[in-house]
Each structure stands twice: as structure tokens, then as C-alpha cells.
Amino acid sequence: MNGALPFIAAAALLALALGFLARRGKDMSLEQWTVGGRGFGAIFVFLLLAGEIYTTFTFLGGSGYAYGKGAPAYYILSYGTLAYVLSYFMLPPIWRYAKEHRLYSQSDFFVRKYDSPTLGVIVAIVDIVALIPYLVLQFKGLGIIVEVAGYGAISSTVAIWTGAIVVAAYVMVSGVHGSAWTAVAKDLLILIVVIFLGMYLPHHYYGGLASMFSAIEQAKPGFTVLPPHGESLWWFSSTVLLTALGFYMWPHSFGSIYTARSARVIRKNAIVLPLYQLILLFVFFVGFAAILQVPGLSGPNIDLALFKLSVKTFDPWFVGVIGATGVLTALVPGSMILMTAATLIANNLYRALDPSADDRRVSLMARLLVPVVALVAVFFTLKGGETIVALLLMGYSLVTQLFPSLVLSLAQRNIATREGAVAGIVAGVATVAVVSLTGANFHKLPWLPPEIQDLNIGIVALILNFIVLIVVSAVTRQAAEPARVAAE
Amino acid sequence: MRNIRWIAIIPFLALIIGPFFVNRVDPLILGLPFLLAWIVVWILITSLIMAVIYAADPANRGNES
């Protein structure tokens, strides 16, 4: 028993308690369970949308990226900000349409807009393939955090199993209400802990930010600006653009829009979320502070920078508090992903096969699927090797492929047809798959100018997707036109 | 007043095109490398821009539908 463990255990118990309490006073219909009865005010919606910013990926990965790669980490700050600007204009129409038609999932949106159950199944499959690795990432992060912050007293395997059971239990009981309640605890803790770490560590080790960055510049010249090649300016800009477009295409983020009580709630959040995101700056400071204090981490181990530095600096009890925060950053997004994946399978795959199933059956099905999805994710977390890493890198690019047909469908006159949307998404997803699995990139084409070589290859899939969508839509519309005239 | 929403383009220019002109360490601004300071300042301005758009948007006045 060491000083850190009680705090880590308390975090898991707190999540479990809040997760169960969240159910009180609600009859858990599918509408309550998955979209909170469409009654969430600004704060809950804010916390659900902000949940995307502080996952284990940003907590460990954000500091690790700053530690290992320096300036390229800044992209995380930029793309979120631009996604929030887009959200002001893009999300209210989505919310309104979802409310009018009582939609539960992102896939439902496509089914309705394009009047195509087939498209709904395709979108659901793309979503699930992207979500599972994302859940695996949260579990992996959880294992690392508990093992390091608990000074090795709890193995990561035990931590992963415990975390999976806790999160599956409260998601089954409370659905999105559980995510919202636990998000309150998570965001409070992370605010305090991250701001403290980001202010304290640079002062403690360097006497201030300016002297810290000067010391880094001296030791590693050019580390805090973008390099001329590789993750260069061209990489940075193309990645920021691509990820900003893809941000709200994640089905669990898309689904949290549905929980809003009004469109105004969503617009208000577009003002506050960019500011809230600045807390990531403090995560970067921790990573930068670690560069000269715990040197030598490389490869995947750069993600340990935050905890290695914390263990070196603080008493065990405070490492426990940081660990507890880390546990919540894994559980909250994990719960949203779990609920979204279960809803997609029940509502968009199962119901597509058996259209006679009513909401009650689908709701029951979704809840029973929660532990199944959790088990699959635990399996991949413990057994998965390289494949899961490849899948994970694909996730963001995959969901981004939904952007063109989604945005076009918001226009008053949608120029995309059902066939065009299907063809575009399939073309984009296939490109992403081929590129990810073969490890292709522009650097393999040495005749290209170096600027183009550095571009994020995801751009290619998106452009291809768009071209196929436009061409197929034009062709199918032309073919449909005479038929429609005849019918009139 | 409806046209004021076009100022939403400015953050895109600042954060996607802007870095090409400010990719340097010095001068440090409030201790931050210049590029990082540029991004942080533009995030603050972006929030302000969204507040202006919100205030000017007739959809946010009166009773919510």
C-alpha cells in the first residue's frame, strides 16, 4: 500500500457512484439513455463536447508530443479552435433536424437525409471501426496511468479490467446521464491539476516560462518552432484543416449535440470552448518542462513524460491525485464511446436487420451490448499489437470522410444524391484504408516538390471522396430527372 | 448585420496561413516562443469573434424556439 493508491481507487469509486446516481428520477427510455431526453443545458453540453478535448490522449499524448516532438504539438490547440468556429454554423441545423425526426445516432442522420438505410449501415460500420480503437486507446492509457502513478502496485491488466467493468456498469444503468455527471468531476479535477502542474513545474525547475523555453532552445535549437521538413509548416496547416473538419464527425461528439435543449446552448458553447481549450497549453508546459528533467524517453514511451516528471517531483499522495485525474480522463470519454458504439449496433445494424423491433427492444439490446463492446475493447487492449495502432491512426481519417456528404445535406438544395454520398464515402474510406495499411505517403514520391510531400495524406482521401461524390451525384441525378418528369 | 458572420473566416486565415509568417522562436512573448504565442493570442481573439457573431445573430434574441 502506498500513498497514491487511495486516490486512484477513490476516482474509480467516485465515477461509479456518480454514474449510478445520475439515473435517479428518470425512466430510462432509449431517448433518455442515449440523448439525455434532449434536455441538457449549456453546462452539460459543454462538458460533453469538452470531453473530446481531455481524453487520455491529450493528457498523456499532448504532453508526450510536446516532450518528444516540440512545436508540432501546437496543432492540437489550433484544430480544436477552428472546429468550434465551424460548430457555430454547422451544429444548430444538425440539432434541429435530429430533434424534428427524433434521431438517436449519427447514422440515423444519414438514413433520414438521404432516405437510405444502406447508407445508414455504411456509416454505422465506419463509425464502429473508428470507435473501437479509440476505446482501446482510452483503456491502454488507463493501464499506463494506474501502473505508473500507483508505483507499480497495480498491474495495468488489473487496472484495465477494473476500469472496463466500472465504465460498462454505469453506462448500462445511466447512459449519457452517467457520462455527464462523471464529466463534472473529471473537468473540475483536470482544471485544478493541469493548471497547477503547468504553472508549478516550469517555475520549480527553470524559474519561469521564459527561462524554460530559452534553456530548451539552447539544448535543442529550433525545437519549439516547426521544422523545415517532415512535420513542417505544410504538414501543420494541412493537418489542422483536416482534423478541424473531422472533429465533429466522431459519432460520440456528433451524438452529444443531440442532448442539447436548444440551439442557443450550442452557439453559446462556441464562444467558451476555444478559451477552455487553452488549458491544453498547460499540458504542453508539462511536456516541455520534462525535456531537460527526464530526458531519454523515446518511441511510445514519450507518453510517460508527464508521469515520470510527476513521480520525480512530488510526494506519492499527489502523484495519486494526478493518477486519479488521469483515470477519469479515460473513463468519461470511454463511457461516451461505449454508449455510442452500443447504440449504433442496436439502432442501426440490429434494427436494419429486423425493422419490426420497437424502441424498447432496441433500448434493451443497446444496454446488453455495452459489456460486449467493452469486452472486445479489453481483448484488443491486452492482445492487440500493430494492427490496433494502424486502426487507430485510421480512425480520424475514417470519420472525416463523412464530412462532405454531411455538410452538403445541410444545404437547402442538396446537390449530393444517395448514390453520390455512398460512392464518395466508400471511395474515401477505401483510400484511407489502403494508405494506412500500406504506410503510403507523399515522401515515397520523390519527384513531388518537398512542400507537397509534407502534406497530410488524409487530404487525398477527402478530395477523392468529394470528386467521386460530385460526379456520381451528377450522373445519377441526370438519370433520375426524366423519370421524375414522367411521374409528374 | 448578417454579414458580420463572415468574420468567422479570420481565425482560419490566422491559424492555417498565419504560421507561415510567424514560425520563429524570438521574440519570446510572455515567455512563450513567438509561434506558440501567436496561436494563443488568436485563440483568445477567436473567442471574441464568436462572441461578436453571437451578439449580432438575430437567432439568439427573443424567445427560444
PDB file of C-alpha atoms in Angstrom, chain A residues 60-263:
ATOM      1  CA  LEU A  60      -0.606  11.702 -21.876  1.00  0.00           C
ATOM      2  CA  GLY A  61      -0.270  12.288 -25.606  1.00  0.00           C
ATOM      3  CA  GLY A  62      -0.389  16.094 -25.514  1.00  0.00           C
ATOM      4  CA  SER A  63       2.422  16.342 -23.001  1.00  0.00           C
ATOM      5  CA  GLY A  64       4.250  13.465 -24.669  1.00  0.00           C
ATOM      6  CA  TYR A  65       4.034  15.102 -28.088  1.00  0.00           C
ATOM      7  CA  ALA A  66       5.426  18.376 -26.732  1.00  0.00           C
ATOM      8  CA  TYR A  67       8.174  16.415 -24.975  1.00  0.00           C
ATOM      9  CA  GLY A  68       9.105  14.224 -27.927  1.00  0.00           C
ATOM     10  CA  LYS A  69       8.420  16.416 -30.956  1.00  0.00           C
ATOM     11  CA  GLY A  70       8.064  20.002 -29.749  1.00  0.00           C
ATOM     12  CA  ALA A  71       6.204  22.521 -31.891  1.00  0.00           C
ATOM     13  CA  PRO A  72       4.152  20.065 -33.999  1.00  0.00           C
ATOM     14  CA  ALA A  73       2.116  19.526 -30.801  1.00  0.00           C
ATOM     15  CA  TYR A  74       0.672  23.030 -31.249  1.00  0.00           C
ATOM     16  CA  TYR A  75      -1.630  21.659 -33.913  1.00  0.00           C
ATOM     17  CA  ILE A  76      -3.835  20.213 -31.158  1.00  0.00           C
ATOM     18  CA  LEU A  77      -4.579  23.761 -29.937  1.00  0.00           C
ATOM     19  CA  SER A  78      -5.337  25.088 -33.408  1.00  0.00           C
ATOM     20  CA  TYR A  79      -7.633  22.452 -34.826  1.00  0.00           C
ATOM     21  CA  GLY A  80      -9.999  22.411 -31.870  1.00  0.00           C
ATOM     22  CA  THR A  81     -10.393  26.176 -32.050  1.00  0.00           C
ATOM     23  CA  LEU A  82     -11.324  26.067 -35.727  1.00  0.00           C
ATOM     24  CA  ALA A  83     -13.693  23.160 -35.133  1.00  0.00           C
ATOM     25  CA  TYR A  84     -15.552  25.314 -32.591  1.00  0.00           C
ATOM     26  CA  VAL A  85     -15.863  28.149 -35.107  1.00  0.00           C
ATOM     27  CA  LEU A  86     -17.400  25.695 -37.581  1.00  0.00           C
ATOM     28  CA  SER A  87     -19.642  24.327 -34.846  1.00  0.00           C
ATOM     29  CA  TYR A  88     -21.476  27.648 -34.507  1.00  0.00           C
ATOM     30  CA  PHE A  89     -22.828  27.344 -38.038  1.00  0.00           C
ATOM     31  CA  MET A  90     -22.869  23.601 -38.600  1.00  0.00           C
ATOM     32  CA  LEU A  91     -24.287  22.155 -35.386  1.00  0.00           C
ATOM     33  CA  PRO A  92     -27.577  24.039 -34.876  1.00  0.00           C
ATOM     34  CA  PRO A  93     -29.118  22.761 -38.135  1.00  0.00           C
ATOM     35  CA  ILE A  94     -27.991  19.235 -37.261  1.00  0.00           C
ATOM     36  CA  TRP A  95     -29.524  19.568 -33.800  1.00  0.00           C
ATOM     37  CA  ARG A  96     -32.813  20.914 -35.162  1.00  0.00           C
ATOM     38  CA  TYR A  97     -33.126  18.155 -37.739  1.00  0.00           C
ATOM     39  CA  ALA A  98     -32.302  15.478 -35.162  1.00  0.00           C
ATOM     40  CA  LYS A  99     -34.956  16.827 -32.812  1.00  0.00           C
ATOM     41  CA  GLU A 100     -37.639  17.040 -35.500  1.00  0.00           C
ATOM     42  CA  HIS A 101     -37.060  13.467 -36.591  1.00  0.00           C
ATOM     43  CA  ARG A 102     -36.219  12.048 -33.161  1.00  0.00           C
ATOM     44  CA  LEU A 103     -32.816  10.748 -34.201  1.00  0.00           C
ATOM     45  CA  TYR A 104     -30.546   8.825 -31.843  1.00  0.00           C
ATOM     46  CA  SER A 105     -27.302   8.406 -33.726  1.00  0.00           C
ATOM     47  CA  GLN A 106     -25.144   9.886 -36.426  1.00  0.00           C
ATOM     48  CA  SER A 107     -26.103   7.036 -38.702  1.00  0.00           C
ATOM     49  CA  ASP A 108     -29.806   7.957 -38.261  1.00  0.00           C
ATOM     50  CA  PHE A 109     -28.997  11.387 -39.623  1.00  0.00           C
ATOM     51  CA  PHE A 110     -27.696   9.968 -42.894  1.00  0.00           C
ATOM     52  CA  VAL A 111     -30.572   7.494 -43.163  1.00  0.00           C
ATOM     53  CA  ARG A 112     -33.080  10.354 -42.938  1.00  0.00           C
ATOM     54  CA  LYS A 113     -31.299  12.966 -45.022  1.00  0.00           C
ATOM     55  CA  TYR A 114     -30.581  10.594 -47.859  1.00  0.00           C
ATOM     56  CA  ASP A 115     -33.575   8.346 -47.322  1.00  0.00           C
ATOM     57  CA  SER A 116     -31.248   5.363 -47.472  1.00  0.00           C
ATOM     58  CA  PRO A 117     -30.975   2.581 -44.880  1.00  0.00           C
ATOM     59  CA  THR A 118     -27.968   1.257 -46.819  1.00  0.00           C
ATOM     60  CA  LEU A 119     -26.084   4.498 -46.257  1.00  0.00           C
ATOM     61  CA  GLY A 120     -27.021   4.237 -42.576  1.00  0.00           C
ATOM     62  CA  VAL A 121     -25.436   0.799 -42.326  1.00  0.00           C
ATOM     63  CA  ILE A 122     -22.270   2.004 -44.088  1.00  0.00           C
ATOM     64  CA  VAL A 123     -21.966   4.997 -41.766  1.00  0.00           C
ATOM     65  CA  ALA A 124     -22.575   2.801 -38.701  1.00  0.00           C
ATOM     66  CA  ILE A 125     -19.823   0.400 -39.771  1.00  0.00           C
ATOM     67  CA  VAL A 126     -17.347   3.218 -40.452  1.00  0.00           C
ATOM     68  CA  ASP A 127     -18.207   4.669 -37.035  1.00  0.00           C
ATOM     69  CA  ILE A 128     -17.747   1.415 -35.166  1.00  0.00           C
ATOM     70  CA  VAL A 129     -14.444   0.624 -36.887  1.00  0.00           C
ATOM     71  CA  ALA A 130     -13.205   4.069 -35.843  1.00  0.00           C
ATOM     72  CA  LEU A 131     -14.631   3.934 -32.300  1.00  0.00           C
ATOM     73  CA  ILE A 132     -13.260   0.605 -31.091  1.00  0.00           C
ATOM     74  CA  PRO A 133      -9.587   1.583 -31.445  1.00  0.00           C
ATOM     75  CA  TYR A 134     -10.422   4.878 -29.764  1.00  0.00           C
ATOM     76  CA  LEU A 135     -11.843   2.979 -26.811  1.00  0.00           C
ATOM     77  CA  VAL A 136      -8.801   0.707 -26.799  1.00  0.00           C
ATOM     78  CA  LEU A 137      -6.628   3.812 -26.593  1.00  0.00           C
ATOM     79  CA  GLN A 138      -8.517   5.002 -23.503  1.00  0.00           C
ATOM     80  CA  PHE A 139      -8.102   1.608 -21.820  1.00  0.00           C
ATOM     81  CA  LYS A 140      -4.414   1.452 -22.731  1.00  0.00           C
ATOM     82  CA  GLY A 141      -3.913   4.928 -21.279  1.00  0.00           C
ATOM     83  CA  LEU A 142      -5.771   3.924 -18.142  1.00  0.00           C
ATOM     84  CA  GLY A 143      -3.485   0.922 -17.677  1.00  0.00           C
ATOM     85  CA  ILE A 144      -0.354   3.045 -18.074  1.00  0.00           C
ATOM     86  CA  ILE A 145      -1.599   5.736 -15.701  1.00  0.00           C
ATOM     87  CA  VAL A 146      -2.569   3.371 -12.906  1.00  0.00           C
ATOM     88  CA  GLU A 147       0.612   1.356 -13.207  1.00  0.00           C
ATOM     89  CA  VAL A 148       2.945   4.377 -13.134  1.00  0.00           C
ATOM     90  CA  ALA A 149       1.003   6.539 -10.664  1.00  0.00           C
ATOM     91  CA  GLY A 150       0.461   3.546  -8.367  1.00  0.00           C
ATOM     92  CA  TYR A 151       4.249   2.912  -8.342  1.00  0.00           C
ATOM     93  CA  GLY A 152       3.681  -0.484  -9.891  1.00  0.00           C
ATOM     94  CA  ALA A 153       1.441  -1.795  -7.095  1.00  0.00           C
ATOM     95  CA  ILE A 154      -1.402  -2.460  -9.547  1.00  0.00           C
ATOM     96  CA  SER A 155      -0.611  -4.056 -12.873  1.00  0.00           C
ATOM     97  CA  SER A 156      -2.015  -2.430 -15.968  1.00  0.00           C
ATOM     98  CA  THR A 157      -4.003  -5.589 -16.739  1.00  0.00           C
ATOM     99  CA  VAL A 158      -5.860  -5.367 -13.432  1.00  0.00           C
ATOM    100  CA  ALA A 159      -6.435  -1.645 -13.981  1.00  0.00           C
ATOM    101  CA  ILE A 160      -7.832  -2.201 -17.474  1.00  0.00           C
ATOM    102  CA  TRP A 161     -10.256  -4.884 -16.318  1.00  0.00           C
ATOM    103  CA  THR A 162     -11.410  -2.826 -13.350  1.00  0.00           C
ATOM    104  CA  GLY A 163     -11.856   0.303 -15.466  1.00  0.00           C
ATOM    105  CA  ALA A 164     -13.789  -1.595 -18.118  1.00  0.00           C
ATOM    106  CA  ILE A 165     -16.149  -3.123 -15.545  1.00  0.00           C
ATOM    107  CA  VAL A 166     -16.771   0.221 -13.824  1.00  0.00           C
ATOM    108  CA  VAL A 167     -17.486   2.083 -17.025  1.00  0.00           C
ATOM    109  CA  ALA A 168     -19.640  -0.668 -18.535  1.00  0.00           C
ATOM    110  CA  ALA A 169     -21.688  -0.875 -15.322  1.00  0.00           C
ATOM    111  CA  TYR A 170     -22.600   2.778 -15.115  1.00  0.00           C
ATOM    112  CA  VAL A 171     -23.150   3.170 -18.848  1.00  0.00           C
ATOM    113  CA  MET A 172     -25.639   0.288 -18.736  1.00  0.00           C
ATOM    114  CA  VAL A 173     -27.510   1.905 -15.883  1.00  0.00           C
ATOM    115  CA  SER A 174     -27.402   5.603 -16.707  1.00  0.00           C
ATOM    116  CA  GLY A 175     -26.305   6.020 -20.313  1.00  0.00           C
ATOM    117  CA  VAL A 176     -25.364   9.559 -21.291  1.00  0.00           C
ATOM    118  CA  HIS A 177     -26.534  10.892 -17.914  1.00  0.00           C
ATOM    119  CA  GLY A 178     -23.690   8.915 -16.333  1.00  0.00           C
ATOM    120  CA  SER A 179     -21.189  10.438 -18.774  1.00  0.00           C
ATOM    121  CA  ALA A 180     -22.406  13.952 -17.990  1.00  0.00           C
ATOM    122  CA  TRP A 181     -22.244  13.541 -14.210  1.00  0.00           C
ATOM    123  CA  THR A 182     -18.801  11.970 -14.188  1.00  0.00           C
ATOM    124  CA  ALA A 183     -17.650  14.667 -16.612  1.00  0.00           C
ATOM    125  CA  VAL A 184     -18.332  17.272 -13.920  1.00  0.00           C
ATOM    126  CA  ALA A 185     -15.877  15.585 -11.544  1.00  0.00           C
ATOM    127  CA  LYS A 186     -13.353  14.993 -14.284  1.00  0.00           C
ATOM    128  CA  ASP A 187     -13.308  18.552 -15.559  1.00  0.00           C
ATOM    129  CA  LEU A 188     -13.035  20.087 -12.103  1.00  0.00           C
ATOM    130  CA  LEU A 189     -10.084  17.865 -11.247  1.00  0.00           C
ATOM    131  CA  ILE A 190      -8.322  18.335 -14.541  1.00  0.00           C
ATOM    132  CA  LEU A 191      -8.675  22.105 -14.395  1.00  0.00           C
ATOM    133  CA  ILE A 192      -7.032  22.264 -10.991  1.00  0.00           C
ATOM    134  CA  VAL A 193      -4.375  19.629 -11.591  1.00  0.00           C
ATOM    135  CA  VAL A 194      -3.284  20.655 -15.078  1.00  0.00           C
ATOM    136  CA  ILE A 195      -3.134  24.377 -14.387  1.00  0.00           C
ATOM    137  CA  PHE A 196      -1.178  23.718 -11.211  1.00  0.00           C
ATOM    138  CA  LEU A 197       1.301  21.391 -12.947  1.00  0.00           C
ATOM    139  CA  GLY A 198       1.715  23.716 -15.903  1.00  0.00           C
ATOM    140  CA  MET A 199       2.474  26.701 -13.688  1.00  0.00           C
ATOM    141  CA  TYR A 200       4.483  24.958 -10.982  1.00  0.00           C
ATOM    142  CA  LEU A 201       6.856  22.737 -12.964  1.00  0.00           C
ATOM    143  CA  PRO A 202       8.379  25.441 -15.231  1.00  0.00           C
ATOM    144  CA  HIS A 203       8.904  27.675 -12.188  1.00  0.00           C
ATOM    145  CA  HIS A 204      10.237  24.914  -9.976  1.00  0.00           C
ATOM    146  CA  TYR A 205      12.796  23.645 -12.474  1.00  0.00           C
ATOM    147  CA  TYR A 206      13.634  26.729 -14.533  1.00  0.00           C
ATOM    148  CA  GLY A 207      12.420  29.773 -12.622  1.00  0.00           C
ATOM    149  CA  GLY A 208       9.813  30.657 -15.236  1.00  0.00           C
ATOM    150  CA  LEU A 209       8.479  30.084 -18.744  1.00  0.00           C
ATOM    151  CA  ALA A 210      10.929  32.393 -20.497  1.00  0.00           C
ATOM    152  CA  SER A 211      13.970  30.736 -18.955  1.00  0.00           C
ATOM    153  CA  MET A 212      12.488  27.291 -19.626  1.00  0.00           C
ATOM    154  CA  PHE A 213      11.996  27.993 -23.327  1.00  0.00           C
ATOM    155  CA  SER A 214      15.417  29.639 -23.551  1.00  0.00           C
ATOM    156  CA  ALA A 215      17.000  26.562 -21.964  1.00  0.00           C
ATOM    157  CA  ILE A 216      15.189  24.295 -24.443  1.00  0.00           C
ATOM    158  CA  GLU A 217      16.288  26.494 -27.355  1.00  0.00           C
ATOM    159  CA  GLN A 218      19.866  26.254 -26.156  1.00  0.00           C
ATOM    160  CA  ALA A 219      19.786  22.478 -25.741  1.00  0.00           C
ATOM    161  CA  LYS A 220      17.701  21.746 -28.838  1.00  0.00           C
ATOM    162  CA  PRO A 221      17.741  24.688 -31.261  1.00  0.00           C
ATOM    163  CA  GLY A 222      14.538  25.025 -33.278  1.00  0.00           C
ATOM    164  CA  PHE A 223      12.597  22.536 -31.150  1.00  0.00           C
ATOM    165  CA  THR A 224       9.815  24.997 -30.311  1.00  0.00           C
ATOM    166  CA  VAL A 225       9.182  26.027 -33.923  1.00  0.00           C
ATOM    167  CA  LEU A 226       8.081  23.870 -36.837  1.00  0.00           C
ATOM    168  CA  PRO A 227      10.979  22.097 -38.605  1.00  0.00           C
ATOM    169  CA  PRO A 228      11.772  22.771 -42.295  1.00  0.00           C
ATOM    170  CA  HIS A 229      10.985  19.165 -43.302  1.00  0.00           C
ATOM    171  CA  GLY A 230       8.732  16.372 -42.081  1.00  0.00           C
ATOM    172  CA  GLU A 231       6.265  17.859 -39.617  1.00  0.00           C
ATOM    173  CA  SER A 232       6.777  21.207 -41.312  1.00  0.00           C
ATOM    174  CA  LEU A 233       4.504  24.197 -41.877  1.00  0.00           C
ATOM    175  CA  TRP A 234       2.844  22.343 -44.754  1.00  0.00           C
ATOM    176  CA  TRP A 235       2.193  19.330 -42.575  1.00  0.00           C
ATOM    177  CA  PHE A 236       0.908  21.584 -39.801  1.00  0.00           C
ATOM    178  CA  SER A 237      -1.570  23.543 -41.907  1.00  0.00           C
ATOM    179  CA  SER A 238      -2.954  20.549 -43.781  1.00  0.00           C
ATOM    180  CA  THR A 239      -3.329  18.584 -40.546  1.00  0.00           C
ATOM    181  CA  VAL A 240      -5.051  21.453 -38.738  1.00  0.00           C
ATOM    182  CA  LEU A 241      -7.526  21.855 -41.594  1.00  0.00           C
ATOM    183  CA  LEU A 242      -8.239  18.144 -41.928  1.00  0.00           C
ATOM    184  CA  THR A 243      -8.716  17.479 -38.223  1.00  0.00           C
ATOM    185  CA  ALA A 244     -10.856  20.609 -37.768  1.00  0.00           C
ATOM    186  CA  LEU A 245     -13.259  19.259 -40.388  1.00  0.00           C
ATOM    187  CA  GLY A 246     -13.245  15.798 -38.839  1.00  0.00           C
ATOM    188  CA  PHE A 247     -13.672  16.951 -35.231  1.00  0.00           C
ATOM    189  CA  TYR A 248     -17.475  16.731 -35.025  1.00  0.00           C
ATOM    190  CA  MET A 249     -17.666  13.728 -37.321  1.00  0.00           C
ATOM    191  CA  TRP A 250     -16.739  11.489 -34.390  1.00  0.00           C
ATOM    192  CA  PRO A 251     -20.047   9.779 -33.700  1.00  0.00           C
ATOM    193  CA  HIS A 252     -19.888  10.328 -29.933  1.00  0.00           C
ATOM    194  CA  SER A 253     -19.275  14.059 -30.382  1.00  0.00           C
ATOM    195  CA  PHE A 254     -21.975  14.194 -33.035  1.00  0.00           C
ATOM    196  CA  GLY A 255     -24.331  12.412 -30.663  1.00  0.00           C
ATOM    197  CA  SER A 256     -23.653  14.825 -27.811  1.00  0.00           C
ATOM    198  CA  ILE A 257     -25.132  17.593 -29.982  1.00  0.00           C
ATOM    199  CA  TYR A 258     -28.471  15.770 -29.763  1.00  0.00           C
ATOM    200  CA  THR A 259     -28.529  16.118 -25.976  1.00  0.00           C
ATOM    201  CA  ALA A 260     -28.846  19.918 -26.157  1.00  0.00           C
ATOM    202  CA  ARG A 261     -32.045  21.577 -25.003  1.00  0.00           C
ATOM    203  CA  SER A 262     -31.826  24.322 -27.603  1.00  0.00           C
ATOM    204  CA  ALA A 263     -29.691  25.503 -30.495  1.00  0.00           C
TER     205      ALA A 263
END
